[in-house]
Structure formats: C-alpha cells, structure tokens
C-alpha cells in the first residue's frame, strides 16, 4: 500500500498573518469601479429571482450589464495605456 503525503507546506495561522502590499491595494483600487458595477448587477439579478421580471426589472438588469461592460472596457483600456515604471 502506498502512502499519500502532502507536497505543499501546511497552511497555518502564522503563514496567513500579513497585510496586503501597497501594490495589491492599488490594484484593488483600480478595479473598484468594475467591482461596484458587478455588485449592482448581482443586486438587480437577485431582485428578480423569486418573482417574474417586470419591464422595470428587465431594464434595471440590462443597464447594470451595460455598466459592467463599460467598466470592463475602461479597466482594460487603462491597463493597456499604463506602462510599467510610470512611463507614458
């Protein structure tokens, strides 16, 4: 019989005791408009789960989807135009 051993280090509380780096916080801040738009879309979809969707609900979901797509477009355009090292 073969024994199965873990190939990775165990995850302990000590290994998870750290703060996010400034670069990680900046990346989250850059993605915040997209995150908010996705939360709004999720809220609009949740409202229509337990009842038939009215015309207002359909418009609300469609507008939320459009905001998500616009936020994704803006984020991808922003990351393409930004170059490492702050060069323009």
PDB file of N, CA and C in Angstrom:
ATOM      1  N   UNK A   1       0.837  -1.176   0.000  1.00  0.00           N
ATOM      2  CA  UNK A   1       0.000   0.000   0.000  1.00  0.00           C
ATOM      3  C   UNK A   1       0.885   1.244   0.000  1.00  0.00           C
ATOM      4  N   UNK A   2       0.538   2.208  -0.858  1.00  0.00           N
ATOM      5  CA  UNK A   2       1.295   3.459  -0.938  1.00  0.00           C
ATOM      6  C   UNK A   2       0.737   4.481   0.048  1.00  0.00           C
ATOM      7  N   UNK A   3       1.633   5.249   0.628  1.00  0.00           N
ATOM      8  CA  UNK A   3       1.175   6.329   1.493  1.00  0.00           C
ATOM      9  C   UNK A   3       1.102   7.609   0.670  1.00  0.00           C
ATOM     10  N   UNK A   4       0.165   8.436   0.996  1.00  0.00           N
ATOM     11  CA  UNK A   4      -0.014   9.705   0.300  1.00  0.00           C
ATOM     12  C   UNK A   4       0.499  10.806   1.214  1.00  0.00           C
ATOM     13  N   UNK A   5       1.420  11.576   0.726  1.00  0.00           N
ATOM     14  CA  UNK A   5       1.992  12.665   1.510  1.00  0.00           C
ATOM     15  C   UNK A   5       1.687  13.991   0.830  1.00  0.00           C
ATOM     16  N   UNK A   6       1.513  15.006   1.628  1.00  0.00           N
ATOM     17  CA  UNK A   6       1.256  16.339   1.095  1.00  0.00           C
ATOM     18  C   UNK A   6       2.523  16.885   0.453  1.00  0.00           C
ATOM     19  N   UNK A   7       2.370  17.484  -0.708  1.00  0.00           N
ATOM     20  CA  UNK A   7       3.518  18.046  -1.415  1.00  0.00           C
ATOM     21  C   UNK A   7       3.732  19.512  -1.075  1.00  0.00           C
ATOM     22  N   UNK A   8       2.764  20.117  -0.424  1.00  0.00           N
ATOM     23  CA  UNK A   8       2.876  21.520  -0.086  1.00  0.00           C
ATOM     24  C   UNK A   8       2.981  21.669   1.422  1.00  0.00           C
ATOM     25  N   UNK A   9       3.487  22.829   1.849  1.00  0.00           N
ATOM     26  CA  UNK A   9       3.566  23.114   3.271  1.00  0.00           C
ATOM     27  C   UNK A   9       2.156  23.255   3.836  1.00  0.00           C
ATOM     28  N   UNK A  10       2.033  22.937   5.100  1.00  0.00           N
ATOM     29  CA  UNK A  10       0.748  23.096   5.755  1.00  0.00           C
ATOM     30  C   UNK A  10       0.412  24.573   5.886  1.00  0.00           C
ATOM     31  N   UNK A  11      -0.840  24.881   5.792  1.00  0.00           N
ATOM     32  CA  UNK A  11      -1.301  26.254   5.968  1.00  0.00           C
ATOM     33  C   UNK A  11      -1.613  26.446   7.437  1.00  0.00           C
ATOM     34  N   UNK A  12      -0.935  27.380   8.031  1.00  0.00           N
ATOM     35  CA  UNK A  12      -1.151  27.659   9.447  1.00  0.00           C
ATOM     36  C   UNK A  12      -1.533  29.114   9.613  1.00  0.00           C
ATOM     37  N   UNK A  13      -1.996  29.433  10.787  1.00  0.00           N
ATOM     38  CA  UNK A  13      -2.391  30.812  11.058  1.00  0.00           C
ATOM     39  C   UNK A  13      -1.206  31.755  10.938  1.00  0.00           C
ATOM     40  N   UNK A  14      -0.023  31.297  11.279  1.00  0.00           N
ATOM     41  CA  UNK A  14       1.165  32.147  11.208  1.00  0.00           C
ATOM     42  C   UNK A  14       1.486  32.517   9.757  1.00  0.00           C
ATOM     43  N   UNK A  15       1.216  31.604   8.810  1.00  0.00           N
ATOM     44  CA  UNK A  15       1.536  31.913   7.419  1.00  0.00           C
ATOM     45  C   UNK A  15       0.532  32.872   6.796  1.00  0.00           C
ATOM     46  N   UNK A  16      -0.622  33.043   7.422  1.00  0.00           N
ATOM     47  CA  UNK A  16      -1.642  33.941   6.886  1.00  0.00           C
ATOM     48  C   UNK A  16      -1.674  35.286   7.600  1.00  0.00           C
ATOM     49  N   UNK A  17      -0.760  35.516   8.502  1.00  0.00           N
ATOM     50  CA  UNK A  17      -0.757  36.730   9.298  1.00  0.00           C
ATOM     51  C   UNK A  17       0.079  37.808   8.623  1.00  0.00           C
ATOM     52  N   UNK A  18      -0.493  38.434   7.561  1.00  0.00           N
ATOM     53  CA  UNK A  18       0.218  39.506   6.877  1.00  0.00           C
ATOM     54  C   UNK A  18      -0.788  40.489   6.290  1.00  0.00           C
ATOM     55  N   UNK A  19      -0.327  41.668   6.008  1.00  0.00           N
ATOM     56  CA  UNK A  19      -1.159  42.721   5.428  1.00  0.00           C
ATOM     57  C   UNK A  19      -0.949  42.760   3.921  1.00  0.00           C
ATOM     58  N   UNK A  20      -1.936  43.242   3.163  1.00  0.00           N
ATOM     59  CA  UNK A  20      -1.737  43.364   1.717  1.00  0.00           C
ATOM     60  C   UNK A  20      -0.690  44.429   1.396  1.00  0.00           C
ATOM     61  N   UNK A  21       0.024  44.203   0.321  1.00  0.00           N
ATOM     62  CA  UNK A  21       1.048  45.146  -0.107  1.00  0.00           C
ATOM     63  C   UNK A  21       0.400  46.375  -0.733  1.00  0.00           C
ATOM     64  N   UNK A  22       1.146  47.443  -0.826  1.00  0.00           N
ATOM     65  CA  UNK A  22       0.631  48.677  -1.416  1.00  0.00           C
ATOM     66  C   UNK A  22       0.243  48.461  -2.870  1.00  0.00           C
ATOM     67  N   UNK A  23       1.013  47.659  -3.594  1.00  0.00           N
ATOM     68  CA  UNK A  23       0.692  47.382  -4.998  1.00  0.00           C
ATOM     69  C   UNK A  23      -0.615  46.620  -5.117  1.00  0.00           C
ATOM     70  N   UNK A  24      -0.875  45.701  -4.185  1.00  0.00           N
ATOM     71  CA  UNK A  24      -2.135  44.959  -4.203  1.00  0.00           C
ATOM     72  C   UNK A  24      -3.312  45.876  -3.901  1.00  0.00           C
ATOM     73  N   UNK A  25      -3.141  46.782  -2.956  1.00  0.00           N
ATOM     74  CA  UNK A  25      -4.195  47.734  -2.639  1.00  0.00           C
ATOM     75  C   UNK A  25      -4.465  48.673  -3.816  1.00  0.00           C
ATOM     76  N   UNK A  26      -3.406  49.080  -4.512  1.00  0.00           N
ATOM     77  CA  UNK A  26      -3.572  49.925  -5.697  1.00  0.00           C
ATOM     78  C   UNK A  26      -4.321  49.182  -6.804  1.00  0.00           C
ATOM     79  N   UNK A  27      -4.024  47.914  -6.968  1.00  0.00           N
ATOM     80  CA  UNK A  27      -4.714  47.117  -7.988  1.00  0.00           C
ATOM     81  C   UNK A  27      -6.197  46.987  -7.658  1.00  0.00           C
ATOM     82  N   UNK A  28      -6.510  46.789  -6.386  1.00  0.00           N
ATOM     83  CA  UNK A  28      -7.914  46.709  -5.974  1.00  0.00           C
ATOM     84  C   UNK A  28      -8.602  48.042  -6.215  1.00  0.00           C
ATOM     85  N   UNK A  29      -7.917  49.121  -5.891  1.00  0.00           N
ATOM     86  CA  UNK A  29      -8.492  50.460  -6.101  1.00  0.00           C
ATOM     87  C   UNK A  29      -8.768  50.719  -7.580  1.00  0.00           C
ATOM     88  N   UNK A  30      -7.882  50.254  -8.455  1.00  0.00           N
ATOM     89  CA  UNK A  30      -8.083  50.418  -9.898  1.00  0.00           C
ATOM     90  C   UNK A  30      -9.302  49.628 -10.369  1.00  0.00           C
ATOM     91  N   UNK A  31      -9.569  48.474  -9.749  1.00  0.00           N
ATOM     92  CA  UNK A  31     -10.671  47.617 -10.164  1.00  0.00           C
ATOM     93  C   UNK A  31     -11.979  47.941  -9.457  1.00  0.00           C
ATOM     94  N   UNK A  32     -11.996  48.898  -8.543  1.00  0.00           N
ATOM     95  CA  UNK A  32     -13.182  49.201  -7.758  1.00  0.00           C
ATOM     96  C   UNK A  32     -14.401  49.577  -8.599  1.00  0.00           C
ATOM     97  N   UNK A  33     -14.295  50.383  -9.653  1.00  0.00           N
ATOM     98  CA  UNK A  33     -15.499  50.665 -10.455  1.00  0.00           C
ATOM     99  C   UNK A  33     -16.118  49.395 -11.049  1.00  0.00           C
ATOM    100  N   UNK A  34     -15.290  48.467 -11.478  1.00  0.00           N
ATOM    101  CA  UNK A  34     -15.796  47.201 -12.015  1.00  0.00           C
ATOM    102  C   UNK A  34     -16.447  46.377 -10.911  1.00  0.00           C
ATOM    103  N   UNK A  35     -15.835  46.343  -9.745  1.00  0.00           N
ATOM    104  CA  UNK A  35     -16.394  45.585  -8.627  1.00  0.00           C
ATOM    105  C   UNK A  35     -17.758  46.143  -8.247  1.00  0.00           C
ATOM    106  N   UNK A  36     -17.873  47.468  -8.168  1.00  0.00           N
ATOM    107  CA  UNK A  36     -19.166  48.086  -7.828  1.00  0.00           C
ATOM    108  C   UNK A  36     -20.217  47.792  -8.892  1.00  0.00           C
ATOM    109  N   UNK A  37     -19.834  47.854 -10.152  1.00  0.00           N
ATOM    110  CA  UNK A  37     -20.780  47.567 -11.232  1.00  0.00           C
ATOM    111  C   UNK A  37     -21.236  46.112 -11.183  1.00  0.00           C
ATOM    112  N   UNK A  38     -20.332  45.199 -10.872  1.00  0.00           N
ATOM    113  CA  UNK A  38     -20.713  43.790 -10.767  1.00  0.00           C
ATOM    114  C   UNK A  38     -21.629  43.541  -9.577  1.00  0.00           C
ATOM    115  N   UNK A  39     -21.410  44.245  -8.473  1.00  0.00           N
ATOM    116  CA  UNK A  39     -22.295  44.124  -7.309  1.00  0.00           C
ATOM    117  C   UNK A  39     -23.682  44.653  -7.660  1.00  0.00           C
ATOM    118  N   UNK A  40     -23.753  45.771  -8.377  1.00  0.00           N
ATOM    119  CA  UNK A  40     -25.047  46.308  -8.794  1.00  0.00           C
ATOM    120  C   UNK A  40     -25.785  45.334  -9.710  1.00  0.00           C
ATOM    121  N   UNK A  41     -25.062  44.695 -10.620  1.00  0.00           N
ATOM    122  CA  UNK A  41     -25.673  43.698 -11.495  1.00  0.00           C
ATOM    123  C   UNK A  41     -26.196  42.531 -10.675  1.00  0.00           C
ATOM    124  N   UNK A  42     -25.425  42.063  -9.725  1.00  0.00           N
ATOM    125  CA  UNK A  42     -25.853  40.961  -8.879  1.00  0.00           C
ATOM    126  C   UNK A  42     -27.096  41.344  -8.078  1.00  0.00           C
ATOM    127  N   UNK A  43     -27.135  42.561  -7.555  1.00  0.00           N
ATOM    128  CA  UNK A  43     -28.319  43.030  -6.826  1.00  0.00           C
ATOM    129  C   UNK A  43     -29.550  43.040  -7.726  1.00  0.00           C
ATOM    130  N   UNK A  44     -29.392  43.516  -8.958  1.00  0.00           N
ATOM    131  CA  UNK A  44     -30.516  43.559  -9.891  1.00  0.00           C
ATOM    132  C   UNK A  44     -30.999  42.151 -10.233  1.00  0.00           C
ATOM    133  N   UNK A  45     -30.070  41.217 -10.373  1.00  0.00           N
ATOM    134  CA  UNK A  45     -30.459  39.841 -10.675  1.00  0.00           C
ATOM    135  C   UNK A  45     -31.122  39.171  -9.480  1.00  0.00           C
ATOM    136  N   UNK A  46     -30.650  39.453  -8.277  1.00  0.00           N
ATOM    137  CA  UNK A  46     -31.229  38.868  -7.073  1.00  0.00           C
ATOM    138  C   UNK A  46     -32.671  39.334  -6.894  1.00  0.00           C
ATOM    139  N   UNK A  47     -32.966  40.580  -7.250  1.00  0.00           N
ATOM    140  CA  UNK A  47     -34.326  41.092  -7.098  1.00  0.00           C
ATOM    141  C   UNK A  47     -35.336  40.323  -7.951  1.00  0.00           C
ATOM    142  N   UNK A  48     -34.869  39.726  -9.023  1.00  0.00           N
ATOM    143  CA  UNK A  48     -35.791  39.049  -9.936  1.00  0.00           C
ATOM    144  C   UNK A  48     -35.829  37.531  -9.727  1.00  0.00           C
ATOM    145  N   UNK A  49     -35.177  37.020  -8.704  1.00  0.00           N
ATOM    146  CA  UNK A  49     -35.119  35.572  -8.505  1.00  0.00           C
ATOM    147  C   UNK A  49     -36.481  34.992  -8.126  1.00  0.00           C
ATOM    148  N   UNK A  50     -37.159  35.598  -7.185  1.00  0.00           N
ATOM    149  CA  UNK A  50     -38.364  34.988  -6.625  1.00  0.00           C
ATOM    150  C   UNK A  50     -39.674  35.521  -7.202  1.00  0.00           C
ATOM    151  N   UNK A  51     -39.605  36.285  -8.264  1.00  0.00           N
ATOM    152  CA  UNK A  51     -40.834  36.788  -8.891  1.00  0.00           C
ATOM    153  C   UNK A  51     -40.605  36.977 -10.378  1.00  0.00           C
ATOM    154  N   UNK A  52     -41.673  37.028 -11.131  1.00  0.00           N
ATOM    155  CA  UNK A  52     -41.495  37.283 -12.567  1.00  0.00           C
ATOM    156  C   UNK A  52     -40.911  38.684 -12.790  1.00  0.00           C
ATOM    157  N   UNK A  53     -40.039  38.791 -13.756  1.00  0.00           N
ATOM    158  CA  UNK A  53     -39.375  40.070 -14.030  1.00  0.00           C
ATOM    159  C   UNK A  53     -40.343  41.013 -14.739  1.00  0.00           C
ATOM    160  N   UNK A  54     -40.489  42.209 -14.187  1.00  0.00           N
ATOM    161  CA  UNK A  54     -41.301  43.236 -14.840  1.00  0.00           C
ATOM    162  C   UNK A  54     -40.437  43.964 -15.869  1.00  0.00           C
ATOM    163  N   UNK A  55     -41.057  44.846 -16.609  1.00  0.00           N
ATOM    164  CA  UNK A  55     -40.301  45.642 -17.595  1.00  0.00           C
ATOM    165  C   UNK A  55     -39.239  46.484 -16.900  1.00  0.00           C
ATOM    166  N   UNK A  56     -39.565  47.002 -15.731  1.00  0.00           N
ATOM    167  CA  UNK A  56     -38.591  47.786 -14.962  1.00  0.00           C
ATOM    168  C   UNK A  56     -37.399  46.918 -14.543  1.00  0.00           C
ATOM    169  N   UNK A  57     -37.672  45.691 -14.113  1.00  0.00           N
ATOM    170  CA  UNK A  57     -36.595  44.782 -13.734  1.00  0.00           C
ATOM    171  C   UNK A  57     -35.693  44.459 -14.923  1.00  0.00           C
ATOM    172  N   UNK A  58     -36.308  44.224 -16.075  1.00  0.00           N
ATOM    173  CA  UNK A  58     -35.527  43.913 -17.280  1.00  0.00           C
ATOM    174  C   UNK A  58     -34.614  45.082 -17.621  1.00  0.00           C
ATOM    175  N   UNK A  59     -35.148  46.295 -17.544  1.00  0.00           N
ATOM    176  CA  UNK A  59     -34.319  47.473 -17.832  1.00  0.00           C
ATOM    177  C   UNK A  59     -33.203  47.640 -16.809  1.00  0.00           C
ATOM    178  N   UNK A  60     -33.531  47.373 -15.533  1.00  0.00           N
ATOM    179  CA  UNK A  60     -32.529  47.509 -14.465  1.00  0.00           C
ATOM    180  C   UNK A  60     -31.370  46.541 -14.697  1.00  0.00           C
ATOM    181  N   UNK A  61     -31.685  45.288 -15.048  1.00  0.00           N
ATOM    182  CA  UNK A  61     -30.637  44.290 -15.290  1.00  0.00           C
ATOM    183  C   UNK A  61     -29.836  44.662 -16.536  1.00  0.00           C
ATOM    184  N   UNK A  62     -30.526  45.105 -17.590  1.00  0.00           N
ATOM    185  CA  UNK A  62     -29.825  45.472 -18.827  1.00  0.00           C
ATOM    186  C   UNK A  62     -28.876  46.643 -18.587  1.00  0.00           C
ATOM    187  N   UNK A  63     -29.321  47.644 -17.852  1.00  0.00           N
ATOM    188  CA  UNK A  63     -28.457  48.794 -17.562  1.00  0.00           C
ATOM    189  C   UNK A  63     -27.277  48.392 -16.691  1.00  0.00           C
ATOM    190  N   UNK A  64     -27.521  47.497 -15.744  1.00  0.00           N
ATOM    191  CA  UNK A  64     -26.424  47.033 -14.891  1.00  0.00           C
ATOM    192  C   UNK A  64     -25.402  46.255 -15.718  1.00  0.00           C
ATOM    193  N   UNK A  65     -25.874  45.426 -16.655  1.00  0.00           N
ATOM    194  CA  UNK A  65     -24.943  44.707 -17.541  1.00  0.00           C
ATOM    195  C   UNK A  65     -24.133  45.685 -18.387  1.00  0.00           C
ATOM    196  N   UNK A  66     -24.792  46.723 -18.878  1.00  0.00           N
ATOM    197  CA  UNK A  66     -24.080  47.720 -19.681  1.00  0.00           C
ATOM    198  C   UNK A  66     -23.021  48.442 -18.851  1.00  0.00           C
ATOM    199  N   UNK A  67     -23.334  48.723 -17.585  1.00  0.00           N
ATOM    200  CA  UNK A  67     -22.337  49.368 -16.715  1.00  0.00           C
ATOM    201  C   UNK A  67     -21.152  48.442 -16.457  1.00  0.00           C
ATOM    202  N   UNK A  68     -21.410  47.136 -16.306  1.00  0.00           N
ATOM    203  CA  UNK A  68     -20.319  46.181 -16.117  1.00  0.00           C
ATOM    204  C   UNK A  68     -19.435  46.147 -17.360  1.00  0.00           C
ATOM    205  N   UNK A  69     -20.055  46.084 -18.520  1.00  0.00           N
ATOM    206  CA  UNK A  69     -19.274  46.049 -19.765  1.00  0.00           C
ATOM    207  C   UNK A  69     -18.456  47.329 -19.938  1.00  0.00           C
ATOM    208  N   UNK A  70     -19.038  48.473 -19.610  1.00  0.00           N
ATOM    209  CA  UNK A  70     -18.315  49.740 -19.721  1.00  0.00           C
ATOM    210  C   UNK A  70     -17.149  49.787 -18.726  1.00  0.00           C
ATOM    211  N   UNK A  71     -17.382  49.297 -17.515  1.00  0.00           N
ATOM    212  CA  UNK A  71     -16.307  49.288 -16.514  1.00  0.00           C
ATOM    213  C   UNK A  71     -15.183  48.345 -16.940  1.00  0.00           C
ATOM    214  N   UNK A  72     -15.536  47.199 -17.520  1.00  0.00           N
ATOM    215  CA  UNK A  72     -14.506  46.279 -18.017  1.00  0.00           C
ATOM    216  C   UNK A  72     -13.709  46.909 -19.147  1.00  0.00           C
ATOM    217  N   UNK A  73     -14.422  47.586 -20.053  1.00  0.00           N
ATOM    218  CA  UNK A  73     -13.751  48.262 -21.163  1.00  0.00           C
ATOM    219  C   UNK A  73     -12.793  49.326 -20.635  1.00  0.00           C
ATOM    220  N   UNK A  74     -13.277  50.152 -19.709  1.00  0.00           N
ATOM    221  CA  UNK A  74     -12.433  51.209 -19.159  1.00  0.00           C
ATOM    222  C   UNK A  74     -11.215  50.642 -18.431  1.00  0.00           C
ATOM    223  N   UNK A  75     -11.417  49.561 -17.686  1.00  0.00           N
ATOM    224  CA  UNK A  75     -10.306  48.951 -16.963  1.00  0.00           C
ATOM    225  C   UNK A  75      -9.287  48.372 -17.927  1.00  0.00           C
ATOM    226  N   UNK A  76      -9.743  47.696 -18.963  1.00  0.00           N
ATOM    227  CA  UNK A  76      -8.791  47.112 -19.910  1.00  0.00           C
ATOM    228  C   UNK A  76      -8.072  48.193 -20.702  1.00  0.00           C
ATOM    229  N   UNK A  77      -8.759  49.271 -21.048  1.00  0.00           N
ATOM    230  CA  UNK A  77      -8.101  50.376 -21.742  1.00  0.00           C
ATOM    231  C   UNK A  77      -7.085  51.067 -20.838  1.00  0.00           C
ATOM    232  N   UNK A  78      -7.407  51.174 -19.565  1.00  0.00           N
ATOM    233  CA  UNK A  78      -6.499  51.821 -18.620  1.00  0.00           C
ATOM    234  C   UNK A  78      -5.241  50.984 -18.426  1.00  0.00           C
ATOM    235  N   UNK A  79      -5.375  49.658 -18.335  1.00  0.00           N
ATOM    236  CA  UNK A  79      -4.202  48.815 -18.121  1.00  0.00           C
ATOM    237  C   UNK A  79      -3.344  48.723 -19.383  1.00  0.00           C
ATOM    238  N   UNK A  80      -3.939  48.867 -20.560  1.00  0.00           N
ATOM    239  CA  UNK A  80      -3.169  48.834 -21.784  1.00  0.00           C
ATOM    240  C   UNK A  80      -2.352  50.101 -21.945  1.00  0.00           C
ATOM    241  N   UNK A  81      -2.943  51.247 -21.608  1.00  0.00           N
ATOM    242  CA  UNK A  81      -2.239  52.512 -21.782  1.00  0.00           C
ATOM    243  C   UNK A  81      -1.192  52.763 -20.695  1.00  0.00           C
ATOM    244  N   UNK A  82      -1.370  52.165 -19.510  1.00  0.00           N
ATOM    245  CA  UNK A  82      -0.377  52.329 -18.448  1.00  0.00           C
ATOM    246  C   UNK A  82       0.780  51.378 -18.692  1.00  0.00           C
ATOM    247  N   UNK A  83       1.984  51.880 -18.565  1.00  0.00           N
ATOM    248  CA  UNK A  83       3.158  51.039 -18.768  1.00  0.00           C
ATOM    249  C   UNK A  83       3.928  50.949 -17.455  1.00  0.00           C
ATOM    250  N   UNK A  84       4.657  49.856 -17.257  1.00  0.00           N
ATOM    251  CA  UNK A  84       5.414  49.706 -16.023  1.00  0.00           C
ATOM    252  C   UNK A  84       6.443  50.813 -15.836  1.00  0.00           C
ATOM    253  N   UNK A  85       6.645  51.175 -14.598  1.00  0.00           N
ATOM    254  CA  UNK A  85       7.656  52.185 -14.301  1.00  0.00           C
ATOM    255  C   UNK A  85       7.133  53.605 -14.452  1.00  0.00           C
ATOM    256  N   UNK A  86       5.833  53.749 -14.708  1.00  0.00           N
ATOM    257  CA  UNK A  86       5.250  55.074 -14.833  1.00  0.00           C
ATOM    258  C   UNK A  86       5.521  55.742 -16.164  1.00  0.00           C
ATOM    259  N   UNK A  87       6.083  55.033 -17.119  1.00  0.00           N
ATOM    260  CA  UNK A  87       6.340  55.628 -18.433  1.00  0.00           C
ATOM    261  C   UNK A  87       5.020  55.824 -19.173  1.00  0.00           C
ATOM    262  N   UNK A  88       4.926  56.882 -19.913  1.00  0.00           N
ATOM    263  CA  UNK A  88       3.675  57.159 -20.633  1.00  0.00           C
ATOM    264  C   UNK A  88       3.788  56.797 -22.088  1.00  0.00           C
TER     265      UNK A  88
END
